Amino acid sequence: MTDKTYDVFLSYNSEDHEAVEKIAIYLHDQAGLHVWFDIWEIIPGVFTMDQLEQGLSSSTTCAVFVGKTGEGPWQKREVETALRQQIHHSEFRVIPVLLLDAPRVPELPMFLAENMWVDFRGKGLNDDVALWRLECGIRGMAPGRGRPIENQIENLVYLGKIYQTTGSVKEAILLYEKALELARNKGDRRIEGAILGNLGDAYAKLEELSRAIEYYEQGLNIARNVGDKENEALWLNNLGNAYKKLEETAQAIECFTLSLAIVRERGSKDFERFILANLGYTYYLSGNISQALAAYNQALDVAQEIGDKWGEQDILGQIGLLYQEIKNFSQAIKYYTPALNLAQKISAKHSIASLLFGIGYNYALQQKNDQALDHYQKALHFYEDVDDTEDKAAAMMTMGHFFVVAQEDFETARTYMKNAVKILQRLNSPRAKAYQEILAKVSYPLGIRYVEQGRWYDGLKLLEEILNIYRQNNDLQARVDILYQIARTHQLMGNFDKANLYYRDAQHLEIEASDKNLPE
């Protein structure tokens, strides 16, 4: 038995994991409760049932969540154990919690049905009344007439931030709007301004930058009126980011500069480094390289002053990228290298992969192919251990291009490029189509080579794959060329009937392509 105690044990069907995790985060972070949530507590390799029973026995309450599919098999055992515990210890509370999609008449175990439940079926996790009732049940106190309005606003904003960080941005906006209405009714201008800024953040995440700017400006005006310097600096910075995305660099620089002055006055070094980095990148976008380097170097000084190793390696990498963009490749490597050393010290795997790739790329641009290949291969090792991102896909595609240009190794190039396409497809990225077309162009000479080497089946398989890519992007002329090549391959193999079919398809498509190119 552990001497660690929990305020609540969360029992749920795995089908309801996402909803229950949001409630777990709220109860822990916002309500300040000690929560036993299996994902957070179970130790891999230790018998699960023992850990579940230990968690229950060291908790003062059990919240039993019921969704659309009812109880899960593990959950049934948890509920039975919890109800037995309640029989032997009357102070132990078992709270049924009905989730948004729970049945209208939920099927609860007989003894559990006798307990007063908490009902999220009306408004889902946005229901502050239900959250308050759950919190009170866990604490063993009566909910009274409801949560005080100050706490309602705070909780709505907090829930909004949970939704926003987990990708449910539109739901977050609804919560912020409700909090905004309460703040305005209460006449609390400081909180009103903060919520307006949160709405700006949400719309910026949706890439609705004009609306984001409207909310940032409203929040900024209130922050200035009430003397809220912290949020004034924050909304100026975020406003600058919105203008930067719109490539309105003069306005972005003005916002960052004003924010920087406030932050320096307040002595917030972390935020100062962050704003200086934003300034550096924005000066670069505006074409002012000397100012960009000055801002980046100031950011680097601040990071080193406060011992921020993560920030230091990030700034060194950004300076390296700037030199890369202005084609000073040796200087780029000069900054990427210490950034890589720091990334290795702090075990930042994604940064290690990106920086190894960056160094390799700059060697490749100088036609130092051995050094480039060495760093690319090291980067690939680290990329295998990090999550898929568009940057990772771009690196894979660039490495593929290197093998085409520097090594004339189309097979290896194709392997890298196929991985890049798969990553973008998993991410549902619009760039996947363009990458597929590059893959097709690289694959075509390899298919021809297979045919010339007498590897007809390998050649046909590859040519058919290329044909499918061109069918998706409606490139008629490319399809004509591939169809003719497939026909010739079948002819070489003695498959004359198939060859004739492909020749006929190629000729029909060639006529269609020429008709489309005729002037109207």
XYZ file of C-alpha atoms in Angstrom:
520
model
C 0.000 0.000 0.000
C 1.395 3.413 -0.947
C 1.338 6.276 1.557
C 0.507 8.645 -1.310
C -3.160 9.775 -1.197
C -5.394 10.966 -4.002
C -8.522 13.091 -3.900
C -10.157 11.148 -6.721
C -9.738 7.968 -8.749
C -11.085 8.286 -12.315
C -12.817 5.142 -13.595
C -13.768 5.169 -17.278
C -14.241 3.158 -20.455
C -11.251 3.524 -22.793
C -13.711 4.724 -25.482
C -14.197 7.895 -23.387
C -10.483 8.565 -22.847
C -10.333 11.948 -24.617
C -13.210 13.525 -22.659
C -12.048 12.117 -19.323
C -8.485 13.350 -19.867
C -9.751 16.920 -20.340
C -11.634 16.652 -17.035
C -8.543 15.137 -15.375
C -6.413 18.083 -16.533
C -9.022 20.542 -15.246
C -9.316 18.827 -11.837
C -5.541 18.696 -11.420
C -4.422 22.031 -12.855
C -7.365 24.308 -12.127
C -9.156 22.777 -9.133
C -5.850 21.796 -7.509
C -6.964 18.228 -6.777
C -4.698 15.186 -6.587
C -6.039 12.968 -9.389
C -5.441 9.249 -10.020
C -5.720 8.953 -13.810
C -4.378 5.668 -15.163
C -2.354 7.161 -18.050
C -0.492 9.344 -15.551
C -0.017 6.786 -12.797
C 0.363 3.238 -14.163
C 3.976 2.078 -14.325
C 4.785 0.028 -17.468
C 5.780 -3.553 -16.690
C 3.964 -3.741 -13.327
C 0.746 -5.794 -13.083
C -2.037 -3.369 -14.003
C -4.815 -4.716 -11.762
C -2.630 -4.381 -8.667
C -1.937 -0.752 -9.546
C -5.635 -0.030 -10.146
C -6.589 -1.491 -6.767
C -3.776 0.410 -5.085
C -4.954 3.646 -6.723
C -8.525 3.076 -5.557
C -7.547 2.173 -1.998
C -5.418 5.321 -1.686
C -8.162 7.650 -2.997
C -10.922 9.351 -0.994
C -13.363 9.423 -3.940
C -14.057 7.477 -7.131
C -15.614 9.246 -10.138
C -17.247 6.719 -12.490
C -17.609 8.097 -16.033
C -20.364 6.720 -18.263
C -20.450 7.483 -21.999
C -22.282 6.174 -25.041
C -20.887 2.634 -24.813
C -21.421 2.220 -21.074
C -18.967 0.456 -18.792
C -15.811 -1.173 -20.099
C -14.612 -4.598 -18.831
C -11.813 -3.157 -16.654
C -14.132 -0.424 -15.456
C -16.703 -2.949 -14.156
C -14.097 -4.400 -11.809
C -13.095 -0.915 -10.673
C -16.723 0.005 -9.914
C -17.322 -3.234 -7.996
C -14.211 -2.565 -5.906
C -15.229 1.073 -5.322
C -18.762 0.130 -4.199
C -17.377 -2.501 -1.787
C -15.049 0.147 -0.412
C -18.006 2.512 0.083
C -19.910 -0.181 2.020
C -16.986 -0.648 4.432
C -16.015 3.049 4.606
C -19.039 5.365 4.485
C -16.847 8.457 4.013
C -15.612 7.052 0.662
C -17.661 8.657 -2.132
C -18.538 7.088 -5.500
C -19.796 9.689 -8.002
C -21.475 8.618 -11.265
C -20.544 11.104 -14.031
C -22.639 11.116 -17.220
C -20.689 12.326 -20.263
C -22.157 14.260 -23.193
C -23.027 11.180 -25.252
C -24.311 9.043 -22.350
C -27.738 7.424 -22.937
C -30.831 9.352 -21.903
C -31.557 6.577 -19.399
C -28.079 5.326 -18.479
C -27.567 1.741 -17.383
C -25.801 2.040 -14.042
C -24.973 -0.773 -11.619
C -27.840 -1.115 -9.128
C -26.007 0.284 -6.114
C -24.266 2.999 -8.136
C -27.646 4.219 -9.438
C -28.561 5.161 -5.851
C -25.782 7.797 -5.775
C -26.426 11.376 -6.938
C -24.800 11.809 -10.332
C -23.062 14.684 -12.138
C -24.551 15.293 -15.575
C -22.549 16.637 -18.560
C -25.173 15.538 -21.111
C -26.555 19.040 -21.650
C -23.482 21.125 -22.509
C -20.677 18.580 -22.452
C -17.363 19.591 -20.918
C -18.283 23.269 -21.356
C -20.777 22.899 -18.475
C -19.257 24.869 -15.603
C -22.147 23.907 -13.292
C -21.389 20.207 -13.814
C -17.667 20.810 -13.246
C -18.457 22.670 -10.031
C -20.750 19.868 -8.824
C -18.058 17.281 -9.595
C -15.421 19.315 -7.768
C -17.720 19.714 -4.745
C -18.503 15.986 -4.724
C -14.805 15.160 -4.705
C -14.196 17.620 -1.862
C -17.217 16.302 0.066
C -19.027 19.650 0.170
C -22.468 20.836 -0.926
C -22.424 22.806 -4.224
C -24.766 25.483 -2.858
C -26.149 27.965 -5.390
C -23.177 27.564 -7.687
C -19.626 28.730 -8.186
C -18.811 32.401 -7.404
C -18.751 34.455 -10.620
C -15.001 35.201 -10.345
C -14.294 31.479 -10.323
C -16.741 30.887 -13.179
C -14.811 33.298 -15.405
C -11.463 31.824 -14.390
C -12.639 28.272 -15.075
C -14.185 29.126 -18.442
C -10.915 30.720 -19.547
C -8.925 27.761 -18.257
C -11.172 25.272 -20.057
C -10.835 27.378 -23.192
C -7.063 27.072 -22.987
C -7.317 23.281 -22.594
C -9.513 23.065 -25.687
C -7.226 25.395 -27.626
C -4.045 23.467 -26.825
C -5.713 20.150 -27.745
C -6.845 21.488 -31.139
C -10.536 22.149 -30.372
C -10.170 25.857 -31.127
C -13.789 26.607 -32.054
C -14.973 25.122 -28.758
C -12.358 27.260 -26.978
C -13.772 30.380 -28.642
C -17.268 29.581 -27.320
C -15.873 29.300 -23.787
C -13.915 32.559 -24.101
C -17.023 34.345 -25.387
C -19.048 33.121 -22.408
C -16.285 34.246 -20.035
C -16.156 37.617 -21.820
C -19.887 38.133 -21.308
C -19.563 37.396 -17.577
C -16.543 39.710 -17.243
C -18.414 42.546 -18.958
C -21.497 42.007 -16.786
C -19.257 42.134 -13.729
C -17.521 45.267 -15.033
C -14.024 43.812 -14.623
C -12.057 45.590 -17.354
C -8.719 43.913 -16.609
C -10.189 40.422 -17.039
C -12.170 41.580 -20.089
C -8.947 42.718 -21.760
C -7.199 39.442 -20.977
C -10.060 37.403 -22.466
C -10.085 39.540 -25.626
C -6.403 38.698 -26.048
C -7.190 34.993 -25.574
C -9.770 35.280 -28.356
C -7.056 36.841 -30.516
C -4.818 33.832 -29.823
C -7.619 31.433 -30.788
C -8.356 33.172 -34.094
C -4.618 33.370 -34.840
C -4.449 29.594 -34.386
C -7.265 29.277 -36.937
C -5.213 31.545 -39.267
C -8.077 34.084 -39.210
C -5.531 36.853 -38.769
C -7.776 39.863 -39.418
C -10.120 38.795 -36.618
C -7.145 37.978 -34.401
C -5.800 41.505 -34.907
C -9.201 43.011 -34.003
C -9.276 41.146 -30.693
C -5.606 41.849 -29.904
C -6.168 45.570 -30.461
C -9.242 45.578 -28.206
C -7.351 43.687 -25.496
C -4.348 46.007 -25.927
C -6.454 49.162 -25.528
C -7.997 47.873 -22.304
C -4.602 46.738 -20.955
C -3.256 50.256 -21.541
C -6.305 51.878 -19.931
C -6.125 49.782 -16.746
C -2.315 49.785 -16.501
C -1.946 46.037 -17.140
C 1.655 46.120 -18.381
C 2.067 42.341 -18.492
C -0.810 41.821 -20.923
C 0.054 45.012 -22.827
C 3.463 43.501 -23.651
C 1.916 40.118 -24.445
C -0.768 41.431 -26.824
C 1.773 43.695 -28.563
C 3.998 40.661 -29.167
C 1.099 38.538 -30.407
C -0.142 41.401 -32.571
C 3.362 41.578 -34.041
C 3.228 37.858 -34.822
C -0.084 38.311 -36.648
C 1.338 41.171 -38.751
C 4.484 39.092 -39.379
C 2.367 36.246 -40.788
C 0.643 38.774 -43.043
C 4.150 39.967 -44.094
C 3.314 43.480 -42.874
C 6.806 43.743 -41.446
C 6.859 47.459 -40.580
C 3.822 47.103 -38.312
C 5.176 43.866 -36.844
C 8.517 45.531 -36.008
C 6.708 48.457 -34.366
C 4.678 46.070 -32.170
C 7.709 43.983 -31.176
C 9.734 47.116 -30.370
C 6.986 48.514 -28.101
C 6.584 45.137 -26.391
C 10.352 44.854 -25.898
C 10.511 48.244 -24.150
C 7.835 47.187 -21.632
C 9.429 43.805 -20.996
C 12.855 45.349 -20.394
C 11.312 47.823 -17.973
C 9.703 44.929 -16.072
C 12.870 42.801 -16.158
C 11.330 39.702 -17.746
C 14.404 38.149 -19.368
C 12.665 35.035 -20.755
C 10.121 37.128 -22.608
C 12.838 39.584 -23.719
C 14.744 36.779 -25.467
C 11.554 35.596 -27.132
C 10.652 39.060 -28.477
C 14.208 39.720 -29.693
C 14.059 36.464 -31.668
C 10.759 37.583 -33.216
C 12.356 40.921 -34.092
C 15.349 39.194 -35.659
C 13.206 37.065 -37.926
C 10.972 40.001 -38.889
C 13.971 42.183 -39.780
C 15.191 39.304 -41.947
C 11.796 39.140 -43.707
C 12.011 42.878 -44.341
C 15.446 42.451 -45.965
C 17.328 44.232 -43.169
C 20.017 41.627 -42.497
C 22.219 43.775 -40.238
C 19.292 44.607 -37.925
C 18.224 40.956 -37.942
C 21.693 39.843 -36.824
C 21.795 42.570 -34.159
C 18.462 41.424 -32.697
C 19.455 37.751 -32.810
C 22.776 38.461 -31.092
C 20.991 40.400 -28.342
C 18.635 37.440 -27.903
C 21.663 35.137 -27.702
C 23.258 37.330 -25.011
C 20.053 37.224 -22.932
C 19.734 33.435 -23.263
C 23.356 32.980 -22.141
C 22.902 35.470 -19.285
C 19.967 33.552 -17.784
C 21.380 30.092 -18.564
C 18.603 29.211 -21.005
C 20.259 26.368 -22.944
C 17.121 25.593 -24.963
C 16.789 29.233 -25.966
C 20.512 29.523 -26.723
C 20.533 26.545 -29.113
C 17.359 27.834 -30.762
C 18.858 31.297 -31.404
C 22.148 29.850 -32.675
C 20.114 27.721 -35.087
C 18.117 30.744 -36.257
C 21.306 32.730 -36.899
C 22.651 29.754 -38.850
C 19.459 29.652 -40.900
C 19.752 33.371 -41.640
C 23.294 32.904 -42.988
C 22.064 29.926 -45.006
C 19.320 32.058 -46.575
C 21.820 34.746 -47.613
C 24.054 31.974 -49.060
C 26.913 32.350 -46.577
C 27.135 28.603 -46.083
C 30.357 28.446 -44.064
C 28.946 30.963 -41.541
C 25.735 28.939 -41.359
C 27.752 25.851 -40.362
C 29.701 27.966 -37.869
C 26.456 28.694 -35.969
C 24.719 25.355 -36.555
C 27.647 23.468 -34.977
C 27.490 24.998 -31.438
C 23.694 24.815 -31.650
C 24.056 21.084 -32.331
C 26.442 20.665 -29.387
C 23.923 22.310 -27.057
C 21.019 20.297 -28.472
C 22.970 17.102 -27.769
C 23.672 18.204 -24.177
C 19.977 18.836 -23.471
C 18.832 15.759 -25.489
C 16.622 17.800 -27.844
C 16.178 15.049 -30.452
C 14.158 17.047 -32.964
C 16.675 19.912 -32.830
C 19.557 17.445 -33.192
C 17.974 15.974 -36.322
C 17.200 19.400 -37.819
C 20.675 20.786 -37.092
C 22.477 17.721 -38.460
C 20.366 18.075 -41.579
C 21.125 21.826 -41.734
C 24.872 21.232 -41.524
C 24.653 18.515 -44.182
C 22.584 20.762 -46.424
C 25.119 23.587 -46.223
C 27.963 21.190 -47.007
C 25.958 19.932 -49.999
C 25.459 23.500 -51.229
C 29.265 23.859 -51.183
C 29.547 20.514 -53.054
C 31.328 18.960 -50.077
C 29.435 15.756 -50.645
C 31.257 13.439 -48.221
C 30.601 15.771 -45.265
C 27.036 16.294 -46.464
C 26.369 12.556 -46.695
C 27.861 11.935 -43.243
C 25.575 14.516 -41.604
C 22.511 13.443 -43.581
C 22.937 9.844 -42.425
C 23.306 10.958 -38.800
C 20.225 13.170 -39.166
C 18.212 10.254 -40.527
C 19.016 8.213 -37.413
C 17.526 10.932 -35.183
C 14.561 11.620 -37.477
C 13.472 8.006 -36.916
C 12.872 8.844 -33.227
C 10.901 12.091 -33.606
C 7.291 12.792 -34.527
C 6.314 13.358 -38.142
C 6.276 17.034 -39.152
C 6.329 18.945 -42.422
C 9.914 19.989 -41.613
C 10.890 16.326 -41.300
C 9.255 15.593 -44.669
C 11.069 18.546 -46.264
C 14.382 17.248 -44.916
C 13.681 13.772 -46.343
C 12.840 15.283 -49.729
C 15.995 17.412 -49.731
C 18.136 14.400 -48.856
C 16.508 12.525 -51.723
C 17.381 15.388 -54.065
C 20.994 15.211 -52.831
C 21.252 11.546 -53.845
C 19.959 12.405 -57.325
C 22.241 15.378 -57.943
C 25.403 14.418 -56.066
C 25.337 10.623 -56.256
C 23.037 9.825 -59.198
C 21.602 7.219 -56.840
C 17.948 7.193 -57.869
C 17.008 4.168 -55.750
C 18.166 5.734 -52.467
C 16.685 9.076 -53.506
C 13.363 7.409 -54.149
C 13.383 5.786 -50.679
C 13.825 9.172 -48.976
C 11.226 10.852 -51.161
C 8.652 8.094 -50.615
C 9.089 8.557 -46.859
C 8.545 12.306 -47.281
C 5.314 11.733 -49.217
C 4.042 9.232 -46.625
C 4.684 11.699 -43.795
C 2.750 14.468 -45.553
C -0.107 12.106 -46.372
C -0.336 11.082 -42.708
C -0.420 14.783 -41.796
C -3.071 15.488 -44.491
C -0.746 18.194 -45.803
C -1.608 19.952 -49.087
C 2.102 19.721 -49.957
C 1.791 15.936 -50.403
C 0.607 16.329 -54.002
C 3.607 18.434 -55.039
C 5.981 15.976 -53.346
C 4.311 13.093 -55.197
C 4.999 14.827 -58.513
C 8.684 15.233 -57.607
C 8.774 11.557 -56.628
C 7.268 10.629 -60.017
C 9.893 12.661 -61.907
C 12.730 11.022 -59.959
C 11.208 7.547 -60.334
C 10.760 7.764 -64.127
C 14.453 7.429 -65.137
C 14.788 4.598 -62.623
C 11.871 2.776 -64.267
C 13.505 3.242 -67.688
C 16.795 1.935 -66.301
C 15.079 -1.199 -64.957
C 13.581 -1.871 -68.394
C 16.941 -1.338 -70.130
C 18.561 -3.769 -67.666
C 15.937 -6.411 -68.497
C 14.261 -6.019 -65.081
C 10.934 -5.713 -66.854
C 8.632 -6.560 -63.947
C 10.395 -4.057 -61.650
C 10.226 -1.465 -64.412
C 6.517 -2.082 -65.068
C 5.657 -1.912 -61.371
C 7.419 1.425 -61.046
C 5.952 2.872 -64.255
C 2.427 1.879 -63.151
C 3.041 3.605 -59.817
C 4.119 6.774 -61.648
C 1.065 6.541 -63.914
C -1.234 6.498 -60.854
C 0.412 9.669 -59.533
C -0.122 11.474 -62.845
C -3.730 10.272 -62.975
C -4.355 12.055 -59.670
C -2.943 15.397 -60.826
C -4.475 15.224 -64.321
C -1.161 15.801 -66.157
C -2.259 14.456 -69.556
C 1.058 14.751 -71.389
C 2.960 12.994 -68.600
C 0.380 10.189 -68.662
C 0.811 9.875 -72.450
C 4.591 9.477 -72.079
C 4.230 6.843 -69.337
C 1.575 4.901 -71.282
C 3.866 4.733 -74.346
C 6.745 3.530 -72.148
C 4.573 0.831 -70.524
C 3.412 -0.254 -73.999
C 7.031 -0.534 -75.230
C 7.954 -2.575 -72.140
C 5.115 -5.048 -72.730
C 6.227 -5.261 -76.374
C 9.781 -6.138 -75.287
C 8.342 -8.832 -73.016
C 6.289 -10.298 -75.872
C 2.963 -9.227 -74.301
C 1.672 -7.848 -77.609
C -2.020 -7.729 -76.639
C -1.255 -5.668 -73.542
C 1.159 -3.515 -75.517
C -1.593 -2.721 -78.052
C -4.017 -1.781 -75.254
C -1.526 0.681 -73.748
C -0.611 2.094 -77.195
C -4.311 2.666 -77.892
C -4.850 4.378 -74.509
C -1.797 6.558 -75.120
C -3.023 7.607 -78.584
C -6.535 8.463 -77.339
C -5.112 10.486 -74.459
C -2.655 12.218 -76.812
C -5.568 13.397 -78.973
C -7.406 14.617 -75.850
C -4.305 16.491 -74.682
C -3.784 18.153 -78.081
C -7.476 19.176 -78.230
C -7.162 20.872 -74.841
C -4.130 22.812 -76.070
C -5.934 24.183 -79.151
C -6.759 27.931 -78.972
C -10.462 28.637 -78.473
